[in-house]
C-alpha positions as protocol buffer text, in pm:
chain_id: "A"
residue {
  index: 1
  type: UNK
  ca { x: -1808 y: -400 z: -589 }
}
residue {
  index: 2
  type: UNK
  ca { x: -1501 y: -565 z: -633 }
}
residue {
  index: 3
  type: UNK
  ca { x: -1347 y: -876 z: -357 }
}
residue {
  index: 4
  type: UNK
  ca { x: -1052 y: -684 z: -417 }
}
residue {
  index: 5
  type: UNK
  ca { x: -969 y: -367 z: -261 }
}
residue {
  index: 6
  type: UNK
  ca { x: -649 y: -177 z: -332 }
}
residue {
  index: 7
  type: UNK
  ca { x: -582 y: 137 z: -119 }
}
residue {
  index: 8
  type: UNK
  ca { x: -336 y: 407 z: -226 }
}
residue {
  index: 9
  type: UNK
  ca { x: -227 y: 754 z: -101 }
}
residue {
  index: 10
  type: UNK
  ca { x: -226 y: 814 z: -485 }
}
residue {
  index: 11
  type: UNK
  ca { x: -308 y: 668 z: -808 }
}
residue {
  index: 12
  type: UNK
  ca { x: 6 y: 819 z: -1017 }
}
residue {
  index: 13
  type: UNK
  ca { x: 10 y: 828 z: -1411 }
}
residue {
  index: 14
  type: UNK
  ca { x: 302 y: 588 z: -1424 }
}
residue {
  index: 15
  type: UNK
  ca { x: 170 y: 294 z: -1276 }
}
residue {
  index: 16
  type: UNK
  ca { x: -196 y: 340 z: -1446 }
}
residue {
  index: 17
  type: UNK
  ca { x: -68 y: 97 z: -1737 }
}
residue {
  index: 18
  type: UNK
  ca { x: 36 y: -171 z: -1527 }
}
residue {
  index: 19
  type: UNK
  ca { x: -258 y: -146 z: -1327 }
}
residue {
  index: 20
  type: UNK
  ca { x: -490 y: -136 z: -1651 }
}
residue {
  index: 21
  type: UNK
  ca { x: -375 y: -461 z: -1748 }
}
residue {
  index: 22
  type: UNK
  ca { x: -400 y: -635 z: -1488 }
}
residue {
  index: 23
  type: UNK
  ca { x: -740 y: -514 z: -1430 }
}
residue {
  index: 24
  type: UNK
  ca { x: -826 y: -663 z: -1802 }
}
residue {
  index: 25
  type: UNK
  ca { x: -745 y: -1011 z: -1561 }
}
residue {
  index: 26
  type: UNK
  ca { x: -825 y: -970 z: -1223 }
}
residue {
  index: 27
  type: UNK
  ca { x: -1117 y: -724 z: -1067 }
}
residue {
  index: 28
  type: UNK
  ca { x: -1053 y: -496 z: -823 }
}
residue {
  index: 29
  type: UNK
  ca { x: -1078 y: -109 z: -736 }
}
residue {
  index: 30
  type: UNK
  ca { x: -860 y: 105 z: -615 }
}
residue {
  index: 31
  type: UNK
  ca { x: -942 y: 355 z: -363 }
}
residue {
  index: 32
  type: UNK
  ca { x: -692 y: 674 z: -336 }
}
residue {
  index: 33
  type: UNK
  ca { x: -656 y: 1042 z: -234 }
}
residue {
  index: 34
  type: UNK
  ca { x: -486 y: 1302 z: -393 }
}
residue {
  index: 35
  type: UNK
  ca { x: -217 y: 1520 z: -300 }
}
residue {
  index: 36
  type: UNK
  ca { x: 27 y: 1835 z: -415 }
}
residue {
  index: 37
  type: UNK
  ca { x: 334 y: 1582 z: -424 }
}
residue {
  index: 38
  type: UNK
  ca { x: 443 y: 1703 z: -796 }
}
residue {
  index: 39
  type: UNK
  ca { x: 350 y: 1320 z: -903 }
}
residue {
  index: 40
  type: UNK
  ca { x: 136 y: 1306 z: -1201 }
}
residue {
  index: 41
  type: UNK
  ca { x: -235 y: 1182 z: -1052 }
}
residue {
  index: 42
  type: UNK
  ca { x: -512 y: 983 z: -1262 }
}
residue {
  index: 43
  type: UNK
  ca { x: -817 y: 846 z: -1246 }
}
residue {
  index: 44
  type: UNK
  ca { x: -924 y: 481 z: -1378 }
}
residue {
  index: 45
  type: UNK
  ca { x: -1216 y: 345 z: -1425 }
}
residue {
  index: 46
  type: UNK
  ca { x: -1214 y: 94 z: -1151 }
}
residue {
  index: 47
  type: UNK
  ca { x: -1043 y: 343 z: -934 }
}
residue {
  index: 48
  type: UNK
  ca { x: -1224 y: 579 z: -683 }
}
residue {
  index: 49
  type: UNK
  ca { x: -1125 y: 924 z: -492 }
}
residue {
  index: 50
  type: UNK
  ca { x: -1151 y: 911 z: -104 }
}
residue {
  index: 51
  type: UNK
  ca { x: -1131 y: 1209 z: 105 }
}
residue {
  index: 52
  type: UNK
  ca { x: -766 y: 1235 z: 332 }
}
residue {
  index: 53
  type: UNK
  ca { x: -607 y: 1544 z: 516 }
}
residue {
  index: 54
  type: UNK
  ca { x: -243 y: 1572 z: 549 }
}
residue {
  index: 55
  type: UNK
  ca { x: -126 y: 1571 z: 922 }
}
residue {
  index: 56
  type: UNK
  ca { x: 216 y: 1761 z: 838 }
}
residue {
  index: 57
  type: UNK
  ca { x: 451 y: 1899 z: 620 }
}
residue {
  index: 58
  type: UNK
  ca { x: 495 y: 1607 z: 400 }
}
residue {
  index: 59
  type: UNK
  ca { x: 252 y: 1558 z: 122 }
}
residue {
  index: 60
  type: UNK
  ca { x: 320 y: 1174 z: 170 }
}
residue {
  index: 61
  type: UNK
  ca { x: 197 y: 1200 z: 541 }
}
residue {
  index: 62
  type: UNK
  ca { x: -150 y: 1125 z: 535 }
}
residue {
  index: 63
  type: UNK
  ca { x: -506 y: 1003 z: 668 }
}
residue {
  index: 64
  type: UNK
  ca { x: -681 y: 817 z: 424 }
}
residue {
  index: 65
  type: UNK
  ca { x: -1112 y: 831 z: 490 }
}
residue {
  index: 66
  type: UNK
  ca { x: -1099 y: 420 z: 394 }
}
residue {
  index: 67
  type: UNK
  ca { x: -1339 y: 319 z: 657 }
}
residue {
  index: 68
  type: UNK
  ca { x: -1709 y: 391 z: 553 }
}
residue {
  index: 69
  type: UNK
  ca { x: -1597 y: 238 z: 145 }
}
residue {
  index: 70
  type: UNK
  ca { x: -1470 y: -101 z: 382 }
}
residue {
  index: 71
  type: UNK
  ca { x: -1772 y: -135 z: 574 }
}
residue {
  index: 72
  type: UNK
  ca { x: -2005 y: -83 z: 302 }
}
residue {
  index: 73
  type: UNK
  ca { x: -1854 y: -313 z: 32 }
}
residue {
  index: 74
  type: UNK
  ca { x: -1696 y: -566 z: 248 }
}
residue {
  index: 75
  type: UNK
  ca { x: -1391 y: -717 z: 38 }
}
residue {
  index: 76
  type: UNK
  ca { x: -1244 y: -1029 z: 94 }
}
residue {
  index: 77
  type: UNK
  ca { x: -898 y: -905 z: 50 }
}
residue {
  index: 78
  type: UNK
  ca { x: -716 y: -523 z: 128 }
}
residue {
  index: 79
  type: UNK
  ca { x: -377 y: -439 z: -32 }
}
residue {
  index: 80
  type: UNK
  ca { x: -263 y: -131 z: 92 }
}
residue {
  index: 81
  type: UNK
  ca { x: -24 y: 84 z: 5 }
}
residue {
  index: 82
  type: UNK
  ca { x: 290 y: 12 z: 310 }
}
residue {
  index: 83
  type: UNK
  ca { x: 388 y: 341 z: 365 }
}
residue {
  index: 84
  type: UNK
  ca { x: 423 y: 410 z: 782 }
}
residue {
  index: 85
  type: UNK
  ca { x: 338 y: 814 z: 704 }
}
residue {
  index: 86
  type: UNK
  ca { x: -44 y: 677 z: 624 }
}
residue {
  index: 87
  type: UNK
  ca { x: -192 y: 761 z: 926 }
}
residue {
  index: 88
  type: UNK
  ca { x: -473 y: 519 z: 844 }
}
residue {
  index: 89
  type: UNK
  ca { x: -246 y: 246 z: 764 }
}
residue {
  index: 90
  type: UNK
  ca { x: -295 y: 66 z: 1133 }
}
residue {
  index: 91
  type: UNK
  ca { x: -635 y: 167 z: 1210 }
}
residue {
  index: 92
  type: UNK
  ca { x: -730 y: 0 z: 843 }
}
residue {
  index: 93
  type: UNK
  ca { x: -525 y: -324 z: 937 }
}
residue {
  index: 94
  type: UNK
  ca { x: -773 y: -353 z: 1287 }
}
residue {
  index: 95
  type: UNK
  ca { x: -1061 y: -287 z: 1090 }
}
residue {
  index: 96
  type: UNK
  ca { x: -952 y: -574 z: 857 }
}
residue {
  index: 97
  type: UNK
  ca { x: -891 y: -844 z: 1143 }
}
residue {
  index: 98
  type: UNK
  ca { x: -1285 y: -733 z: 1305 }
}
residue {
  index: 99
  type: UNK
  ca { x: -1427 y: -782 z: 957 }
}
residue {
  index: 100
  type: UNK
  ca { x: -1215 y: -1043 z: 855 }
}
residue {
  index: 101
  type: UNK
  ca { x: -1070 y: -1002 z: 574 }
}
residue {
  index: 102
  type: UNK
  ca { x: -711 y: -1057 z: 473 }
}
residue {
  index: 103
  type: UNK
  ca { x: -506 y: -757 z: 516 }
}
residue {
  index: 104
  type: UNK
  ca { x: -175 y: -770 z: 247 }
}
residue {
  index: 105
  type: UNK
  ca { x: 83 y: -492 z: 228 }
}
residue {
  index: 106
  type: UNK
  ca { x: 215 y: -365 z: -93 }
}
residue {
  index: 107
  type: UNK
  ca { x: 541 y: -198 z: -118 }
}
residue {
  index: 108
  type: UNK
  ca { x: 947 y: -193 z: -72 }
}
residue {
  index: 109
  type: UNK
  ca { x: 901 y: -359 z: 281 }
}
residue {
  index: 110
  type: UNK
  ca { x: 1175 y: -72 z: 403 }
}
residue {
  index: 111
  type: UNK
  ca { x: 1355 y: 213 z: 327 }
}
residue {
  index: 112
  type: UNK
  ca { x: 1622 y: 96 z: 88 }
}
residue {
  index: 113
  type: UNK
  ca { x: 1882 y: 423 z: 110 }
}
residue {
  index: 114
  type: UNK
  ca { x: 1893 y: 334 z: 484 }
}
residue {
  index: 115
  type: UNK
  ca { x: 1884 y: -11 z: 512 }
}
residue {
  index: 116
  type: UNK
  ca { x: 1652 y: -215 z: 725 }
}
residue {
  index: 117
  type: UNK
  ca { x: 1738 y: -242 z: 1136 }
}
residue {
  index: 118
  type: UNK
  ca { x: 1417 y: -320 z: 1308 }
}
residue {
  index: 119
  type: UNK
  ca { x: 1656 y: -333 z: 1663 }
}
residue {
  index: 120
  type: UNK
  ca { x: 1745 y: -11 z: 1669 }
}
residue {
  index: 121
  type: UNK
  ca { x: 1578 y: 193 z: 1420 }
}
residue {
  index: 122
  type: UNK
  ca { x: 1189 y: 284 z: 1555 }
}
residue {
  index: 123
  type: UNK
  ca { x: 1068 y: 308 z: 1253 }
}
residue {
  index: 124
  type: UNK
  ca { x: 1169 y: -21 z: 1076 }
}
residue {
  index: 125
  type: UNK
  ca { x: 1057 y: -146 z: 1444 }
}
residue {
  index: 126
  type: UNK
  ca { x: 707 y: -65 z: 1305 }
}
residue {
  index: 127
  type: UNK
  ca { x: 736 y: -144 z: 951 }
}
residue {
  index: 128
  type: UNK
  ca { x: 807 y: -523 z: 1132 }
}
residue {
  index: 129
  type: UNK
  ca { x: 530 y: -514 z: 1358 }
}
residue {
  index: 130
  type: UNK
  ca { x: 311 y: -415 z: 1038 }
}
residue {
  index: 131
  type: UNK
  ca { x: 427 y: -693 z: 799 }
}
residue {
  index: 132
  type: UNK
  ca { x: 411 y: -961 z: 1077 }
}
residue {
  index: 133
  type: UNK
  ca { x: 51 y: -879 z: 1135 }
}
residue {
  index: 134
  type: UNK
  ca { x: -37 y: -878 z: 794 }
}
residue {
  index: 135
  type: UNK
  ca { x: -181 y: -1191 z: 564 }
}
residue {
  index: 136
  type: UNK
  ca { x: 97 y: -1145 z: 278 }
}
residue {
  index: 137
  type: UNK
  ca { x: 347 y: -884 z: 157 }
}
residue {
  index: 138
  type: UNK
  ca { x: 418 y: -777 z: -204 }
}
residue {
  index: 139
  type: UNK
  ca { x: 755 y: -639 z: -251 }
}
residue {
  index: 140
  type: UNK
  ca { x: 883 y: -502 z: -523 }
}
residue {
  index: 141
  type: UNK
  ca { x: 1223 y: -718 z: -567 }
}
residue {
  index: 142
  type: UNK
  ca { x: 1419 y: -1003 z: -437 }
}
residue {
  index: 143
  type: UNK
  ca { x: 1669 y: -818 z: -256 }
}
residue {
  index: 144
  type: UNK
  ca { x: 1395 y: -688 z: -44 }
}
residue {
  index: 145
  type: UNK
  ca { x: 1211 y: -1057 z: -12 }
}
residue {
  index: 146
  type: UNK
  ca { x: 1575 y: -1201 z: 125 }
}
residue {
  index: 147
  type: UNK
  ca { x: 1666 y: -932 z: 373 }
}
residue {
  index: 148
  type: UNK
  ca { x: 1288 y: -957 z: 510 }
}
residue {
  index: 149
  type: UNK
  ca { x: 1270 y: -1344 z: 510 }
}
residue {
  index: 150
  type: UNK
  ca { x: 1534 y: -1336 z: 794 }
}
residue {
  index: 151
  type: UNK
  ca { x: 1240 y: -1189 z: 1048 }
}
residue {
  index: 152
  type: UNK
  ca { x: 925 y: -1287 z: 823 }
}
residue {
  index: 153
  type: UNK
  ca { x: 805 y: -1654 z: 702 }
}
residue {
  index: 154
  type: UNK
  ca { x: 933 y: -1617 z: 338 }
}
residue {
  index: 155
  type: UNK
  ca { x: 575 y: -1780 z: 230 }
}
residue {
  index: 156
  type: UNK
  ca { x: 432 y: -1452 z: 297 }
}
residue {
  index: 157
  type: UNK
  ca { x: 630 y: -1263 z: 111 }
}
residue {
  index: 158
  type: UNK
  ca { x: 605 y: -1250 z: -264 }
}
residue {
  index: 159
  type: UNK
  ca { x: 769 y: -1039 z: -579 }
}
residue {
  index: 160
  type: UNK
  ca { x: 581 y: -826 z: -848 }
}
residue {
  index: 161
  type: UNK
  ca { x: 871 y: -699 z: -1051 }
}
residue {
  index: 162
  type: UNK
  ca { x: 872 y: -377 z: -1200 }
}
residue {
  index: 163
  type: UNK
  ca { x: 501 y: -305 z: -1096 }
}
residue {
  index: 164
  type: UNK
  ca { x: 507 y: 80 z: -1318 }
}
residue {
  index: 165
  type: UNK
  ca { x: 495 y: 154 z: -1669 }
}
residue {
  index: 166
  type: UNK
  ca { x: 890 y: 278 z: -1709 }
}
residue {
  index: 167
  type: UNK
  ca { x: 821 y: 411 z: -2056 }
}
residue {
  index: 168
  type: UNK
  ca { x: 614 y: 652 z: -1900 }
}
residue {
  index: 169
  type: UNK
  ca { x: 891 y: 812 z: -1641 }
}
């Protein structure tokens, strides 16, 4: 058992390099589903299958079985995956603040071809909620770290550049 718990929809071929070197530092496992997306799925060593069901059209939109893998091995921190269309996304968070452990989201923060209006748009109304109730947030790039760090204490939010193997795409 790891103290770190990563939880993905997916664990896609072009992020497996990135992820095997960092696992050569840090330990962790990674806990994901898989899906008909057309994305290129792997398995890893430190990485486990979980059982989901997709709740509609949209591969993406899912419910992740995380719960029985959290209560059993207890980390002491949870990234997860901050996509709003995992159904287990909120549920997850709760079950992190009862067990407590620290609950970080990992992701683009918002939906960069639209833009990020959390007072009028119900859905980046949400995403707020979400990352304000979280521990940290790991975005993938600065742009996203300023525009956030207007509603959000800019010491939770930090940058992992280019977190996938491009070679691979």
């Amino acid at each position: 058992m790891s103290d770190i718990l990563i939880i993905e929809r997916i664990l896609p071929k072009y992020r497996k390099d990135v992820l095997d070197e960092l696992h050569n530092v840090i330990d962790f496992t990674i806990i994901h589903s898989v899906d008909n997306s057309g994305i290129k799925q792997v398995n890893a060593p430190y990485s486990q299958r979980i059982r989901s069901f997709r709740y509609s059209r949209n591969e993406s939109y899912r419910f992740l079985n995380v719960f029985t893998y959290i209560i059993k091995n207890r980390p002491k921190a949870i990234i997860h995956d901050f996509s709003i269309g995992l159904a287990s996304l909120v549920p997850t968070l709760l079950l992190s603040r009862i067990l407590g452990i620290k609950f970080i989201l990992w992701g683009q923060g918002y939906d960069r071809t639209k833009g990020f209006y959390p007072e009028k748009v119900y859905k980046d109304t949400i995403r707020l909620l979400l990352m304000k109730a979280a521990n940290a947030l790991i975005l993938y790039g600065d742009e996203a770290k300023a525009k956030l760090s207007t509603y959000i204490n800019s010491e939770k939010l930090f940058v992992a550049y280019n977190c996938l193997n491009t070679n691979v795409l």
